Amino acid sequence: MKQIPITELTPGMVTAQDILSYDNKTIVPKNVVLTENIITRLEGYSIYYAQIEDKLAEDLSVPMASQSEQQQDAAISRPPSASQSKSSKEKMKERRQFERFSHGYTQCAEHFQNNLTKSLYRNEPFRANELLKETMALLHQDMQEISIFDMLLNMRSKDDSIYSHCIDVALISNVLSRWLHFSEADQMMATACGLFHDVGKFMLPAGVLSKPGKLTPEEFEIVKTHTTEGFHLLGRYSSIPDPVKNTALMHHEKCDGSGYPYGLTGDEIDKFSKIVTIADIFDAMTSERAYRSAMCPFTVIKYFEDDGIQKYDMKYILTFLENVSNSYLNHRVTLSNGMEGNVIFINHDNYSKPVIRTENNEVIDLQATYYQSMLQLTNNKNLSIESII
């Protein structure tokens, strides 16, 4: 192992240690064969040195079966195939950490439902602080903050309730507020805003919410009233802070004025609402519904990129996209052409199109293939990540 200046890296070198950003985020994992594209992107990170293996990787175009044992030892290790190892999801579900999280999550959703139902229909106290503390406890099980996305990815079910969605949004809002370096008090507030953002939906006709298909324009207008209904519902309780009430009202507003119910713009929207808006969309799209399958997180990242980041607070959305895409580094994925591989590098000017190392040790830069397909220089048109496995 030797330390090499970034300016002296060459294709074929193999990383001996994870290459980290200035804030200790993994940019390129250990044991990755560097390509021209990866090296070029590294130069934009203000990183000066990298730990590199003493020997170059062997020519990866040569089939592994035809190489000598010494060559195989020198070559970068091949990711295990599906027949050789379990998927990331299977491994996650076997972990005690996930078992504890799943139990606490289910219990939290049940308590949320019971408490809100009793408050609405029996006029019993709304124990918001107790529900918030129980939700916060899910974040403190010796987990790194990014593992929340792994946990939620494995909790998906078409039977997910509004209660589950609210808990998801609370957890994601908490993580995003930490990525934004909010104070601990504001992190707690962001979590509360996410937890109660959709309570207005409990005031709507059940048939509209449970409809297994596309809503009519009239039905959608009814659904849109959950924002004002939630604001008025939370207004019944003097213990609920104003930012929580405002988020129930504003979480569908967009910074460019295209949202509802009032078409607010920019600074007119509460900062916690801006966070919850991002968390709400991400969770809704990555959750399974009766009328559609859950979308891959990278598909949702592309949605944000295509939707126009001017609709969101620029700092909030860019921070979210960078960090949430980094959270899927080293995850195994399937591509739209049927291939499988591991995410080894995030393209920070196109978060939805990372660099993939396939089971055959082929390195595919999805951003490069996208640009090439636009120029009709390749057959890999619209190559994208289909799922995380």
Short mmCIF file of C-alpha atoms in Angstrom, two decimals:
data_model
loop_
_atom_site.label_atom_id
_atom_site.label_comp_id
_atom_site.label_asym_id
_atom_site.label_seq_id
_atom_site.Cartn_x
_atom_site.Cartn_y
_atom_site.Cartn_z
CA MET A 1 0.00 0.00 0.00
CA LYS A 2 1.28 3.47 -0.85
CA GLN A 3 -0.01 7.03 -0.74
CA ILE A 4 -0.43 8.54 -4.19
CA PRO A 5 -1.29 12.17 -5.06
CA ILE A 6 -4.68 12.40 -6.78
CA THR A 7 -2.97 14.06 -9.76
CA GLU A 8 -0.82 10.95 -10.28
CA LEU A 9 -3.60 8.34 -10.22
CA THR A 10 -3.95 6.24 -13.34
CA PRO A 11 -6.62 3.82 -14.57
CA GLY A 12 -6.03 0.30 -13.26
CA MET A 13 -4.87 1.35 -9.81
CA VAL A 14 -6.78 -0.28 -6.95
CA THR A 15 -7.83 1.60 -3.81
CA ALA A 16 -6.29 0.14 -0.64
CA GLN A 17 -8.59 2.14 1.65
CA ASP A 18 -11.88 3.98 1.28
CA ILE A 19 -11.34 7.42 -0.24
CA LEU A 20 -13.19 9.87 2.00
CA SER A 21 -14.45 13.42 1.48
CA TYR A 22 -13.53 16.25 3.84
CA ASP A 23 -16.60 15.40 5.97
CA ASN A 24 -15.73 11.67 6.12
CA LYS A 25 -18.26 10.52 3.52
CA THR A 26 -17.11 7.54 1.41
CA ILE A 27 -16.52 8.67 -2.17
CA VAL A 28 -14.80 5.54 -3.51
CA PRO A 29 -14.78 2.32 -1.46
CA LYS A 30 -11.78 0.09 -0.84
CA ASN A 31 -10.79 -2.46 -3.53
CA VAL A 32 -12.16 -0.45 -6.45
CA VAL A 33 -10.28 -0.39 -9.76
CA LEU A 34 -9.92 3.25 -10.77
CA THR A 35 -11.13 4.34 -14.20
CA GLU A 36 -10.60 7.62 -16.06
CA ASN A 37 -14.12 8.75 -15.15
CA ILE A 38 -13.64 8.04 -11.44
CA ILE A 39 -10.27 9.82 -11.36
CA THR A 40 -11.70 12.84 -13.16
CA ARG A 41 -14.51 13.14 -10.64
CA LEU A 42 -12.16 12.73 -7.69
CA GLU A 43 -10.32 15.87 -8.74
CA GLY A 44 -13.40 17.94 -7.88
CA TYR A 45 -13.44 16.88 -4.22
CA SER A 46 -10.41 18.84 -2.93
CA ILE A 47 -8.74 15.52 -2.03
CA TYR A 48 -4.99 15.43 -2.39
CA TYR A 49 -3.92 11.82 -1.71
CA ALA A 50 -5.30 8.29 -1.90
CA GLN A 51 -4.07 4.98 -0.47
CA ILE A 52 -3.41 2.65 -3.38
CA GLU A 53 -2.42 -1.03 -3.60
CA ASP A 54 1.21 -1.64 -4.61
CA LYS A 55 0.27 -3.52 -7.77
CA LEU A 56 -2.05 -2.57 -10.59
CA ALA A 57 -5.11 -4.69 -11.21
CA GLU A 58 -4.73 -7.23 -13.96
CA ASP A 59 -6.39 -6.62 -17.30
CA LEU A 60 -10.04 -7.00 -16.41
CA SER A 61 -10.99 -7.72 -20.00
CA VAL A 62 -9.37 -11.15 -19.59
CA PRO A 63 -11.88 -13.69 -18.22
CA MET A 64 -11.10 -14.62 -14.64
CA ALA A 65 -11.17 -18.32 -15.45
CA SER A 66 -8.27 -17.93 -17.88
CA GLN A 67 -5.99 -16.09 -15.47
CA SER A 68 -3.36 -17.70 -13.30
CA GLU A 69 -3.84 -17.98 -9.55
CA GLN A 70 -1.35 -15.13 -9.04
CA GLN A 71 -3.30 -12.97 -11.48
CA GLN A 72 -6.55 -13.76 -9.73
CA ASP A 73 -5.01 -12.77 -6.40
CA ALA A 74 -3.87 -9.46 -7.87
CA ALA A 75 -7.18 -8.68 -9.57
CA ILE A 76 -9.93 -6.85 -7.78
CA SER A 77 -12.23 -9.29 -6.05
CA ARG A 78 -15.41 -10.08 -7.86
CA PRO A 79 -18.69 -9.20 -6.11
CA PRO A 80 -20.48 -12.40 -5.06
CA SER A 81 -23.22 -13.60 -7.36
CA ALA A 82 -26.78 -14.10 -6.23
CA SER A 83 -26.19 -17.83 -5.99
CA GLN A 84 -23.13 -17.30 -3.79
CA SER A 85 -24.51 -14.78 -1.32
CA LYS A 86 -27.72 -13.39 0.03
CA SER A 87 -29.04 -10.04 -1.09
CA SER A 88 -28.54 -6.92 1.00
CA LYS A 89 -32.22 -7.05 1.95
CA GLU A 90 -32.00 -10.66 3.08
CA LYS A 91 -28.92 -9.92 5.15
CA MET A 92 -30.54 -6.85 6.68
CA LYS A 93 -33.65 -8.74 7.72
CA GLU A 94 -31.53 -11.34 9.50
CA ARG A 95 -29.78 -8.75 11.65
CA ARG A 96 -30.86 -8.31 15.27
CA GLN A 97 -30.67 -4.56 14.71
CA PHE A 98 -33.40 -4.79 12.08
CA GLU A 99 -35.48 -7.09 14.29
CA ARG A 100 -35.36 -4.51 17.09
CA PHE A 101 -36.15 -1.67 14.71
CA SER A 102 -39.06 -3.56 13.11
CA HIS A 103 -40.57 -4.40 16.50
CA GLY A 104 -40.25 -0.82 17.76
CA TYR A 105 -41.57 0.58 14.48
CA THR A 106 -44.68 -1.65 14.50
CA GLN A 107 -45.36 -0.82 18.14
CA CYS A 108 -44.96 2.89 17.44
CA ALA A 109 -47.47 2.76 14.55
CA GLU A 110 -50.00 0.91 16.73
CA HIS A 111 -49.66 3.46 19.54
CA PHE A 112 -50.02 6.31 17.05
CA GLN A 113 -53.25 4.83 15.68
CA ASN A 114 -54.72 4.07 19.10
CA ASN A 115 -53.92 7.48 20.52
CA LEU A 116 -55.15 9.50 17.57
CA THR A 117 -58.34 7.44 17.29
CA LYS A 118 -59.14 7.90 20.99
CA SER A 119 -58.39 11.61 20.75
CA LEU A 120 -60.63 12.14 17.71
CA TYR A 121 -63.56 9.96 18.67
CA ARG A 122 -63.46 9.72 22.47
CA ASN A 123 -62.15 13.20 23.21
CA GLU A 124 -59.18 11.77 25.12
CA PRO A 125 -55.88 13.71 25.38
CA PHE A 126 -53.63 13.70 22.35
CA ARG A 127 -50.29 12.46 23.70
CA ALA A 128 -48.10 14.04 21.04
CA ASN A 129 -44.97 14.20 23.20
CA GLU A 130 -45.16 10.50 24.05
CA LEU A 131 -45.53 9.58 20.37
CA LEU A 132 -42.59 11.82 19.48
CA LYS A 133 -40.35 10.26 22.12
CA GLU A 134 -41.27 6.78 20.91
CA THR A 135 -40.43 7.76 17.34
CA MET A 136 -37.13 9.33 18.39
CA ALA A 137 -36.23 6.09 20.18
CA LEU A 138 -36.16 4.35 16.77
CA LEU A 139 -33.20 6.55 15.86
CA HIS A 140 -31.10 5.54 18.83
CA GLN A 141 -30.34 1.85 18.47
CA ASP A 142 -26.62 2.15 17.76
CA MET A 143 -27.41 2.95 14.14
CA GLN A 144 -25.61 5.28 11.78
CA GLU A 145 -28.05 7.85 10.46
CA ILE A 146 -27.89 6.60 6.87
CA SER A 147 -28.92 3.10 7.93
CA ILE A 148 -32.41 4.48 8.49
CA PHE A 149 -32.89 4.30 4.73
CA ASP A 150 -31.85 0.64 4.74
CA MET A 151 -34.27 -0.06 7.56
CA LEU A 152 -37.19 1.65 5.84
CA LEU A 153 -36.37 0.02 2.49
CA ASN A 154 -36.91 -3.34 4.16
CA MET A 155 -40.12 -2.31 5.92
CA ARG A 156 -42.04 -1.60 2.71
CA SER A 157 -45.50 -3.16 2.33
CA LYS A 158 -48.56 -2.41 0.23
CA ASP A 159 -50.48 -2.37 3.52
CA ASP A 160 -48.47 0.62 4.79
CA SER A 161 -50.83 2.92 6.66
CA ILE A 162 -50.86 6.68 7.02
CA TYR A 163 -49.40 6.08 10.48
CA SER A 164 -46.45 4.21 8.99
CA HIS A 165 -45.95 6.91 6.38
CA CYS A 166 -45.92 9.59 9.09
CA ILE A 167 -43.28 7.69 11.07
CA ASP A 168 -41.17 7.24 7.92
CA VAL A 169 -41.36 10.95 7.14
CA ALA A 170 -40.49 11.82 10.74
CA LEU A 171 -37.36 9.65 10.61
CA ILE A 172 -36.25 10.95 7.21
CA SER A 173 -36.89 14.55 8.31
CA ASN A 174 -34.73 13.98 11.37
CA VAL A 175 -31.85 12.63 9.28
CA LEU A 176 -32.12 15.47 6.76
CA SER A 177 -32.12 18.07 9.55
CA ARG A 178 -28.91 16.49 10.87
CA TRP A 179 -27.34 16.56 7.41
CA LEU A 180 -28.22 20.27 7.37
CA HIS A 181 -26.54 20.72 10.78
CA PHE A 182 -29.69 21.91 12.53
CA SER A 183 -29.51 22.32 16.30
CA GLU A 184 -30.72 19.40 18.43
CA ALA A 185 -33.87 21.36 19.27
CA ASP A 186 -34.60 21.93 15.58
CA GLN A 187 -33.86 18.27 14.79
CA MET A 188 -36.52 17.34 17.32
CA MET A 189 -38.91 19.88 15.81
CA ALA A 190 -38.30 18.54 12.28
CA THR A 191 -39.12 15.04 13.55
CA ALA A 192 -42.36 16.25 15.14
CA CYS A 193 -43.33 18.10 11.97
CA GLY A 194 -42.83 14.94 9.93
CA LEU A 195 -44.71 12.78 12.44
CA PHE A 196 -47.89 14.85 12.34
CA HIS A 197 -47.77 16.33 8.84
CA ASP A 198 -50.53 14.11 7.41
CA VAL A 199 -53.02 13.98 10.31
CA GLY A 200 -55.51 15.92 8.18
CA LYS A 201 -56.04 12.80 6.07
CA PHE A 202 -57.95 11.25 8.95
CA MET A 203 -60.61 13.89 8.40
CA LEU A 204 -61.22 12.84 4.78
CA PRO A 205 -63.69 10.27 3.39
CA ALA A 206 -62.11 6.82 3.75
CA GLY A 207 -63.17 5.78 0.25
CA VAL A 208 -61.07 8.48 -1.37
CA LEU A 209 -57.89 7.58 0.51
CA SER A 210 -58.22 3.84 -0.10
CA LYS A 211 -59.10 4.08 -3.80
CA PRO A 212 -56.84 1.58 -5.64
CA GLY A 213 -56.48 3.69 -8.77
CA LYS A 214 -56.02 7.20 -10.11
CA LEU A 215 -58.15 9.84 -8.45
CA THR A 216 -60.61 11.93 -10.45
CA PRO A 217 -60.01 15.71 -10.47
CA GLU A 218 -62.86 16.07 -7.97
CA GLU A 219 -61.40 13.43 -5.67
CA PHE A 220 -57.96 15.03 -5.82
CA GLU A 221 -59.46 18.35 -4.77
CA ILE A 222 -60.88 16.58 -1.73
CA VAL A 223 -57.49 15.04 -0.90
CA LYS A 224 -55.82 18.44 -1.15
CA THR A 225 -57.95 19.66 1.75
CA HIS A 226 -56.00 17.43 4.14
CA THR A 227 -53.53 20.31 4.51
CA THR A 228 -56.06 22.77 5.92
CA GLU A 229 -57.88 20.01 7.80
CA GLY A 230 -54.60 19.02 9.48
CA PHE A 231 -53.85 22.60 10.43
CA HIS A 232 -57.27 23.01 12.06
CA LEU A 233 -57.09 19.59 13.75
CA LEU A 234 -53.72 20.33 15.36
CA GLY A 235 -55.04 23.75 16.30
CA ARG A 236 -57.29 22.04 18.83
CA TYR A 237 -54.27 21.24 20.99
CA SER A 238 -52.48 24.10 22.72
CA SER A 239 -49.43 21.91 23.33
CA ILE A 240 -48.70 21.53 19.60
CA PRO A 241 -46.00 24.03 18.47
CA ASP A 242 -46.74 26.39 15.59
CA PRO A 243 -44.12 24.86 13.24
CA VAL A 244 -45.91 21.50 13.49
CA LYS A 245 -49.25 23.11 12.63
CA ASN A 246 -47.66 25.11 9.81
CA THR A 247 -46.07 21.98 8.33
CA ALA A 248 -49.42 20.20 8.23
CA LEU A 249 -50.63 23.20 6.22
CA MET A 250 -47.59 23.82 4.00
CA HIS A 251 -45.99 20.44 3.26
CA HIS A 252 -47.33 20.47 -0.31
CA GLU A 253 -46.19 24.01 -1.05
CA LYS A 254 -43.27 24.41 -3.48
CA CYS A 255 -40.69 27.16 -3.55
CA ASP A 256 -41.64 28.14 -7.13
CA GLY A 257 -45.31 28.66 -6.17
CA SER A 258 -46.58 25.49 -7.89
CA GLY A 259 -47.79 23.81 -4.69
CA TYR A 260 -50.98 23.96 -2.67
CA PRO A 261 -53.12 25.06 -0.84
CA TYR A 262 -51.98 28.70 -1.28
CA GLY A 263 -49.21 28.64 -3.87
CA LEU A 264 -46.64 30.04 -1.43
CA THR A 265 -43.08 30.71 -2.58
CA GLY A 266 -39.57 30.74 -1.11
CA ASP A 267 -39.33 32.32 2.33
CA GLU A 268 -43.11 32.26 2.75
CA ILE A 269 -42.78 28.54 3.45
CA ASP A 270 -41.70 27.39 6.92
CA LYS A 271 -38.21 25.80 6.94
CA PHE A 272 -39.51 22.63 8.58
CA SER A 273 -42.18 22.34 5.89
CA LYS A 274 -39.47 22.45 3.23
CA ILE A 275 -37.72 19.51 4.89
CA VAL A 276 -40.91 17.49 5.31
CA THR A 277 -41.89 18.11 1.67
CA ILE A 278 -38.72 16.33 0.49
CA ALA A 279 -39.08 13.51 3.03
CA ASP A 280 -42.78 13.09 2.18
CA ILE A 281 -42.18 12.73 -1.56
CA PHE A 282 -39.24 10.36 -1.13
CA ASP A 283 -41.13 8.08 1.24
CA ALA A 284 -44.37 8.09 -0.77
CA MET A 285 -42.59 7.15 -4.00
CA THR A 286 -40.40 4.44 -2.47
CA SER A 287 -43.39 2.84 -0.72
CA GLU A 288 -45.52 0.11 -2.27
CA ARG A 289 -49.15 0.88 -2.98
CA ALA A 290 -52.10 -1.28 -4.00
CA TYR A 291 -52.06 0.33 -7.45
CA ARG A 292 -48.27 0.34 -8.05
CA SER A 293 -44.98 -1.17 -6.91
CA ALA A 294 -42.48 0.72 -4.79
CA MET A 295 -40.06 2.79 -6.84
CA CYS A 296 -36.31 2.30 -6.59
CA PRO A 297 -34.66 5.08 -4.55
CA PHE A 298 -32.49 5.98 -7.56
CA THR A 299 -35.66 6.41 -9.64
CA VAL A 300 -36.95 8.84 -7.02
CA ILE A 301 -33.61 10.67 -7.00
CA LYS A 302 -33.99 11.06 -10.77
CA TYR A 303 -37.54 12.34 -10.22
CA PHE A 304 -36.18 15.11 -8.00
CA GLU A 305 -33.50 15.94 -10.57
CA ASP A 306 -36.02 16.03 -13.43
CA ASP A 307 -38.77 17.76 -11.44
CA GLY A 308 -36.67 20.88 -11.16
CA ILE A 309 -34.77 21.61 -8.01
CA GLN A 310 -36.11 25.17 -8.09
CA LYS A 311 -39.30 23.72 -6.61
CA TYR A 312 -37.42 22.98 -3.40
CA ASP A 313 -35.09 24.90 -1.15
CA MET A 314 -31.82 24.61 -3.09
CA LYS A 315 -29.64 23.87 -0.06
CA TYR A 316 -32.09 21.33 1.34
CA ILE A 317 -32.64 19.34 -1.84
CA LEU A 318 -28.97 19.22 -2.88
CA THR A 319 -27.94 18.14 0.62
CA PHE A 320 -30.59 15.44 0.58
CA LEU A 321 -29.72 14.11 -2.88
CA GLU A 322 -25.99 13.97 -2.17
CA ASN A 323 -26.34 12.21 1.15
CA VAL A 324 -29.17 9.83 0.30
CA SER A 325 -27.37 8.67 -2.85
CA ASN A 326 -24.17 8.16 -0.82
CA SER A 327 -26.17 6.01 1.59
CA TYR A 328 -26.55 3.40 -1.16
CA LEU A 329 -22.81 3.08 -1.87
CA ASN A 330 -21.73 -0.59 -1.96
CA HIS A 331 -25.35 -1.75 -2.33
CA ARG A 332 -26.10 -4.42 -4.91
CA VAL A 333 -28.49 -3.34 -7.64
CA THR A 334 -30.13 -4.62 -10.80
CA LEU A 335 -29.89 -2.63 -14.00
CA SER A 336 -32.51 -2.14 -16.68
CA ASN A 337 -30.58 -4.52 -18.98
CA GLY A 338 -30.85 -7.33 -16.41
CA MET A 339 -27.26 -7.10 -15.15
CA GLU A 340 -26.41 -6.95 -11.45
CA GLY A 341 -23.62 -5.09 -9.73
CA ASN A 342 -22.51 -2.90 -6.85
CA VAL A 343 -22.67 0.89 -6.60
CA ILE A 344 -19.03 1.96 -6.30
CA PHE A 345 -19.10 5.69 -7.03
CA ILE A 346 -21.68 8.48 -6.95
CA ASN A 347 -21.63 11.00 -9.79
CA HIS A 348 -22.23 14.25 -7.96
CA ASP A 349 -23.46 16.09 -11.02
CA ASN A 350 -25.96 13.31 -11.71
CA TYR A 351 -26.85 11.50 -8.48
CA SER A 352 -29.28 9.05 -10.10
CA LYS A 353 -26.60 7.64 -12.42
CA PRO A 354 -23.70 6.26 -10.33
CA VAL A 355 -20.83 4.03 -11.39
CA ILE A 356 -21.57 0.30 -11.15
CA ARG A 357 -19.17 -2.63 -10.96
CA THR A 358 -20.90 -5.70 -12.38
CA GLU A 359 -20.46 -9.32 -11.35
CA ASN A 360 -18.10 -9.71 -14.32
CA ASN A 361 -15.92 -6.85 -13.01
CA GLU A 362 -17.10 -4.54 -15.77
CA VAL A 363 -17.24 -0.93 -14.63
CA ILE A 364 -20.26 0.91 -16.03
CA ASP A 365 -20.61 4.66 -15.60
CA LEU A 366 -24.36 5.19 -16.00
CA GLN A 367 -23.84 8.91 -16.53
CA ALA A 368 -21.37 8.31 -19.36
CA THR A 369 -23.62 5.72 -21.03
CA TYR A 370 -26.53 8.16 -20.76
CA TYR A 371 -24.62 10.93 -22.55
CA GLN A 372 -23.32 8.47 -25.12
CA SER A 373 -26.82 7.17 -25.80
CA MET A 374 -27.98 10.73 -26.41
CA LEU A 375 -25.26 11.00 -29.04
CA GLN A 376 -26.28 7.55 -30.39
CA LEU A 377 -22.81 6.16 -29.79
CA THR A 378 -23.92 3.11 -27.82
CA ASN A 379 -26.73 0.60 -27.53
CA ASN A 380 -27.01 1.10 -23.75
CA LYS A 381 -29.90 3.49 -24.12
CA ASN A 382 -31.69 4.54 -20.97
CA LEU A 383 -29.54 2.19 -18.85
CA SER A 384 -30.58 2.79 -15.28
CA ILE A 385 -30.87 1.19 -11.85
CA GLU A 386 -34.08 -0.83 -11.58
CA SER A 387 -33.90 -1.97 -7.95
CA ILE A 388 -31.74 -2.36 -4.86
CA ILE A 389 -31.38 -6.00 -3.86
#
